[in-house]
XYZ file of C-alpha atoms in Angstrom:
315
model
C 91.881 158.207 130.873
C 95.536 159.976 131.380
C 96.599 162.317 128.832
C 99.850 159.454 128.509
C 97.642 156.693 127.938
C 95.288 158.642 125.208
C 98.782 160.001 123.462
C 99.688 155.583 123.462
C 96.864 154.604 122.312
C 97.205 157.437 118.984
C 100.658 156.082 118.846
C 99.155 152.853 118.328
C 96.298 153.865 116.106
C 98.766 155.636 113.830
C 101.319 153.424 113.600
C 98.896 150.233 112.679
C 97.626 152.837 110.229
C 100.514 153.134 108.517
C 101.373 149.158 107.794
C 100.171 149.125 104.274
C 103.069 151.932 103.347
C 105.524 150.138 105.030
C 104.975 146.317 104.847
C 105.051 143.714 102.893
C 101.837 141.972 100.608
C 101.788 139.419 102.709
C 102.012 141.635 105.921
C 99.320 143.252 104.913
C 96.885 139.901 104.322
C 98.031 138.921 107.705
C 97.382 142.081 109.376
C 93.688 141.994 107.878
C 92.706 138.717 108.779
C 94.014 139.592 111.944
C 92.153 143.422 112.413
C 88.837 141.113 111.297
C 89.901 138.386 114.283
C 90.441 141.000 116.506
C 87.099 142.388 115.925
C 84.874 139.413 116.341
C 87.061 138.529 119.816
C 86.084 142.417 120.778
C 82.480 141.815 120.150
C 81.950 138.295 121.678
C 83.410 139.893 124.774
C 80.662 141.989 124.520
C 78.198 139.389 125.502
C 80.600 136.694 126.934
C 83.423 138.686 128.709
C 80.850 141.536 130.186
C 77.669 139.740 130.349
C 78.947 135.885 131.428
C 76.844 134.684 128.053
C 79.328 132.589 126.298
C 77.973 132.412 123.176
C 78.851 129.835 120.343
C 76.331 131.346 118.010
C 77.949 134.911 116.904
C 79.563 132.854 113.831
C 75.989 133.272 112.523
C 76.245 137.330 112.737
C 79.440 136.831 111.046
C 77.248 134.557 108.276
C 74.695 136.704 107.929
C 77.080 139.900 107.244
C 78.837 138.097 104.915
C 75.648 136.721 103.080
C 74.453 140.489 103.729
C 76.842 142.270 101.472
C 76.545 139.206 98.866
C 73.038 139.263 98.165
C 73.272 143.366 97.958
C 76.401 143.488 95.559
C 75.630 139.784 93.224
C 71.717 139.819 93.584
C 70.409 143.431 93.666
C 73.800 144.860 91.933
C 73.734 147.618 95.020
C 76.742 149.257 96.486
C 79.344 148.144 98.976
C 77.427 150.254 101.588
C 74.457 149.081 101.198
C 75.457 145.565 101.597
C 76.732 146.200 104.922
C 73.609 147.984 106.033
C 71.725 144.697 105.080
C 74.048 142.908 107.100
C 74.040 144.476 109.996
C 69.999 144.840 109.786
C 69.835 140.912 109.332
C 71.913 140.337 112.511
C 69.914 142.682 114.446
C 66.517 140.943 113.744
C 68.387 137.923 114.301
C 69.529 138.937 117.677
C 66.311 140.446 118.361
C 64.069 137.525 117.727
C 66.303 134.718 118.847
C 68.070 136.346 121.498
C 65.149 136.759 124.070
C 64.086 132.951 124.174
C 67.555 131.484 123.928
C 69.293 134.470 126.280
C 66.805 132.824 128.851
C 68.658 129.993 129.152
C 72.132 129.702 131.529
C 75.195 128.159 131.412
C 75.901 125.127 129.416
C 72.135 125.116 127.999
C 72.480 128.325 126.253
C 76.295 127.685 124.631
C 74.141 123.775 123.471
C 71.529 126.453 122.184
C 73.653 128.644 120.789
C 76.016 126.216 118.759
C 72.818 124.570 117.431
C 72.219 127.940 115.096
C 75.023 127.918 113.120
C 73.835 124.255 111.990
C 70.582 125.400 111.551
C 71.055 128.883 109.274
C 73.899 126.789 107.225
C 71.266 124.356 106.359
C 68.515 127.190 105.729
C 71.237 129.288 103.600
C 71.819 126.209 101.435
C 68.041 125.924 100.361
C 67.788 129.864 99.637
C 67.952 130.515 96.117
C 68.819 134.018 96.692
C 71.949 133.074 98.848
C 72.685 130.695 95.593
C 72.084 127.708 97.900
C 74.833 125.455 98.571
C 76.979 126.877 95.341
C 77.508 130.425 97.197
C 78.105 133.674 95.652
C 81.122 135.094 93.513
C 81.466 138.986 94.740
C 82.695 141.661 91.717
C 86.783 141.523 92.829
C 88.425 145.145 94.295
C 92.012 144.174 94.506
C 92.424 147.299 97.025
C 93.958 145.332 99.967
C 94.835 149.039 101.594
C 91.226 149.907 101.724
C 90.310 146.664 103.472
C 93.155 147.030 105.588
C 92.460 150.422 106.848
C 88.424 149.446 107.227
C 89.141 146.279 109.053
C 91.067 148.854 111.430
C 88.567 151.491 111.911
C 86.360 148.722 112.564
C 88.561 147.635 115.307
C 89.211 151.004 116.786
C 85.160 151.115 116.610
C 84.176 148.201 118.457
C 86.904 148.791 120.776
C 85.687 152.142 121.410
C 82.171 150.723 122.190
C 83.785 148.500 124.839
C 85.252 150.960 126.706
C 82.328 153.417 126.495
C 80.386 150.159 128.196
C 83.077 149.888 130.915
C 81.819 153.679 131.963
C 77.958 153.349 131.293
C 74.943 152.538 133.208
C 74.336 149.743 130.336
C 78.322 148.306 130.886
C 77.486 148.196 135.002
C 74.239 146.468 134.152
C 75.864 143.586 132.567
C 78.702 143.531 135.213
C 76.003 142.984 137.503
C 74.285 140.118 135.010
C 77.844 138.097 134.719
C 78.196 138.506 138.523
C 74.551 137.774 140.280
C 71.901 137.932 137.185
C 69.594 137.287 140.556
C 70.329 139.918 142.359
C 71.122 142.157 139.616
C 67.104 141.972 138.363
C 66.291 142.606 142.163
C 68.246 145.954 142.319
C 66.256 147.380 139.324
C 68.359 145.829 136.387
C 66.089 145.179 133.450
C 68.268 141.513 132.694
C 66.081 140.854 129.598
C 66.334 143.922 127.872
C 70.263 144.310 129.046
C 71.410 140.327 127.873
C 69.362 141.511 124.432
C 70.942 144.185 123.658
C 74.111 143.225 124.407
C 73.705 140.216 122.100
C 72.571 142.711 119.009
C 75.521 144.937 119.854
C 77.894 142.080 120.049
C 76.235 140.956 116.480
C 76.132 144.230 114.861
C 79.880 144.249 114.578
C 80.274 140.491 113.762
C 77.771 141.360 110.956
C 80.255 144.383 109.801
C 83.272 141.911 110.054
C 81.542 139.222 107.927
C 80.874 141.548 105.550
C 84.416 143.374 104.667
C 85.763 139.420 104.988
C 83.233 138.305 101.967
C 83.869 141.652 99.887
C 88.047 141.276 100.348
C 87.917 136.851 99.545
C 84.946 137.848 97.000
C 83.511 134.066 97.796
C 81.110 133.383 100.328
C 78.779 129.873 100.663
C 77.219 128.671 103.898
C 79.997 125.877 105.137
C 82.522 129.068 105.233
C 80.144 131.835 106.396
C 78.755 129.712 109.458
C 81.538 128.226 110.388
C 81.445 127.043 113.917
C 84.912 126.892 114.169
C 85.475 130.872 113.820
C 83.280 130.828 116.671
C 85.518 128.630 118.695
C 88.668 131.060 117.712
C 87.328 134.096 118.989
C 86.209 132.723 122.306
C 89.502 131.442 122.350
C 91.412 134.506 121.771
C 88.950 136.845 124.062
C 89.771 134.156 126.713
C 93.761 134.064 126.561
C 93.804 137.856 126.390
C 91.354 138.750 129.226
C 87.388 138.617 128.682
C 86.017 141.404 130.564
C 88.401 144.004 129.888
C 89.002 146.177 127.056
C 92.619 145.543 125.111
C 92.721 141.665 126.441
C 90.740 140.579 123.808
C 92.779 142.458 120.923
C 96.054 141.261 122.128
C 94.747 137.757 122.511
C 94.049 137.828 118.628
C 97.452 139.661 117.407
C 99.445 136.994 120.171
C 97.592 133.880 118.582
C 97.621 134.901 115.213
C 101.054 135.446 115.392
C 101.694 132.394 117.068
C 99.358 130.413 114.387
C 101.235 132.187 111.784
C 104.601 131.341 112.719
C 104.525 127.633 113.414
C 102.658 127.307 109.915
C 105.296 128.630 108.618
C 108.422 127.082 110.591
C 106.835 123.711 111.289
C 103.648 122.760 108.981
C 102.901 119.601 110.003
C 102.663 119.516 113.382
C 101.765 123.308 113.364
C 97.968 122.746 114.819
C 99.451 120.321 117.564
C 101.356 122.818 118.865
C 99.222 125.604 118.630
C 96.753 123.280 120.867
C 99.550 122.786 123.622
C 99.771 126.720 123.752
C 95.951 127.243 124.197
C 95.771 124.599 126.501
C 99.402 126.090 128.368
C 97.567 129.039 128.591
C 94.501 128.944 129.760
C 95.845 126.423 132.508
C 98.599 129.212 133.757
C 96.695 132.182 133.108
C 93.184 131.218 133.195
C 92.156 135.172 133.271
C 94.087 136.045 130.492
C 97.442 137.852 129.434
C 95.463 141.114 131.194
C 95.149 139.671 134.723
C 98.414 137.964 134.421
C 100.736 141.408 133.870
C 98.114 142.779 136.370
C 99.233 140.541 139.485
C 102.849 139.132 138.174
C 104.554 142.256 138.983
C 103.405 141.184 143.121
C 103.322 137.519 142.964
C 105.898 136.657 140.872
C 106.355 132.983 139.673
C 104.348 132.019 142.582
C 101.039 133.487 140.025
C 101.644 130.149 137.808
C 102.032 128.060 140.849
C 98.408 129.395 142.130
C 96.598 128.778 138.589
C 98.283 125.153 138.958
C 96.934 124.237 142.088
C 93.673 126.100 141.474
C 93.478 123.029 138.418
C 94.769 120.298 141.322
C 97.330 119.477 138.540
């Protein structure tokens, strides 16, 4: 990376950083809910973006971070810390033992297999009484939005920095060559099992971390909220209309979006989901690679780009 494009990317780092000082309450909630969006989109690009897995099931990392740092804190009156530790170490057994039968399966099967767990651990979680079954926990409050601001960032800057250490590693070429021929990829050498696995505990370690600094901030987690499928669907969503498979596409997908969601609850309440769908939709039928490809090839191809994406959809 050019010394101009590490000194931006500071810029950018300090200047998020420094939001709480400067903005508003309600700045603030916004930008953490979208720091922890941002996140999860980084991390399912992790397994869908890099290694062609799209996955509906990393709302159940998210679930089991969350539930993670509840138990800890409500049930076993342990630290913050600790909570998160739990977290993450229940989303890595998770993606351990699930992920090598169900990372077996391709296409359509495994995103059928995948959306199936977040129905199946919300009905488990609802008959644990150490989860408080379907009543949930109450978490201890910490009105501290700052703190949960600023970890919600490092997070970010975290996972991001995990991505682009993949886009320069053996590991990140491996699952290049998985998304691209998972065929030929195991017949040059490529260990596909132990690559797809990994990936999917990686991509869950961070959802777990996310989950977790979500249910300490809301202090209220119970298993319709913590597994809920349609988180899943938003961060496929924003990895998508940013660029999956590269390394900022996914965290301006989940700033543009939020925004966007933001304003037109705001402006226009009603109808505010309607046209939030027509701008998905717009989107991925223009730009079907994402805001990143799009600024990539516009600056050659002009309107004519649109026009392409059109026909490509015979619309």
């Amino acid at each position: 990376m050019s010394a101009w494009r590490i000194a931006l990317v500071v810029a950018v780092i300090a200047a998020l950083a420094a939001v709480p000082w400067l903005g508003s309450d309600v700045t603030i909630q916004f930008g953490i809910n979208a720091l922890l969006l941002a996140v999860l989109a980084q991390s399912w690009n992790i397994i869908g973006g890099y290694a062609g897995y799209a996955s509906f099931g990393n709302s159940v990392f998210y679930g089991l971070g969350s539930y993670g740092v509840g138990i800890a804190m409500v049930q076993w009156q342990l630290p913050f810390a600790a909570g998160l530790a739990f977290g993450v170490a229940l989303a890595t057994a998770f993606a351990i033992l699930l992920g090598v039968p169900v990372l077996r399966l391709k296409g359509h099967y495994f995103a059928i297999a995948t959306l199936a767990l977040a129905q199946v651990m919300t009905a488990i979680v609802s008959n644990v009484e150490l989860a408080g079954r379907n009543i949930g926990l109450v978490l201890p409050p910490l009105n501290n939005d700052l703190l949960f601001y600023e970890l919600s960032l490092g997070l970010l800057v975290l996972t991001t920095a995990t991505v682009f250490w993949l886009t320069r590693s053996r590991f990140g070429f491996g699952l290049i060559a998985i998304r691209e021929n998972e065929e030929g990829a195991a017949v040059m050498g490529v260990n596909t099992t132990f690559y797809k696995t990994l990936a999917f505990a990686l991509s869950g370690i961070f959802s777990a971390l996310a989950g977790g600094i979500h249910a300490y901030w809301v202090t209220f987690i119970d298993p319709e909220s913590a597994f809920d499928i349609s988180l899943n669907v938003k961060m496929i969503i924003m990895a998508v209309f940013g660029g999956p498979g590269t390394v900022l596409g996914p965290i301006v997908g989940a700033f543009a979006l939020s925004a966007i969601s933001e304003f037109l609850s705001s402006e226009i309440t009603r109808l505010a989901g309607l046209f939030f769908g027509v701008v998905v939709v717009a989107a991925v039928v223009l730009m079907p690679r994402g805001l990143a490809d799009m600024l990539r090839r516009i600056r050659k191809m002009g309107w004519r780009y649109f026009a392409e994406n059109i026909r490509t959809h015979r619309l």
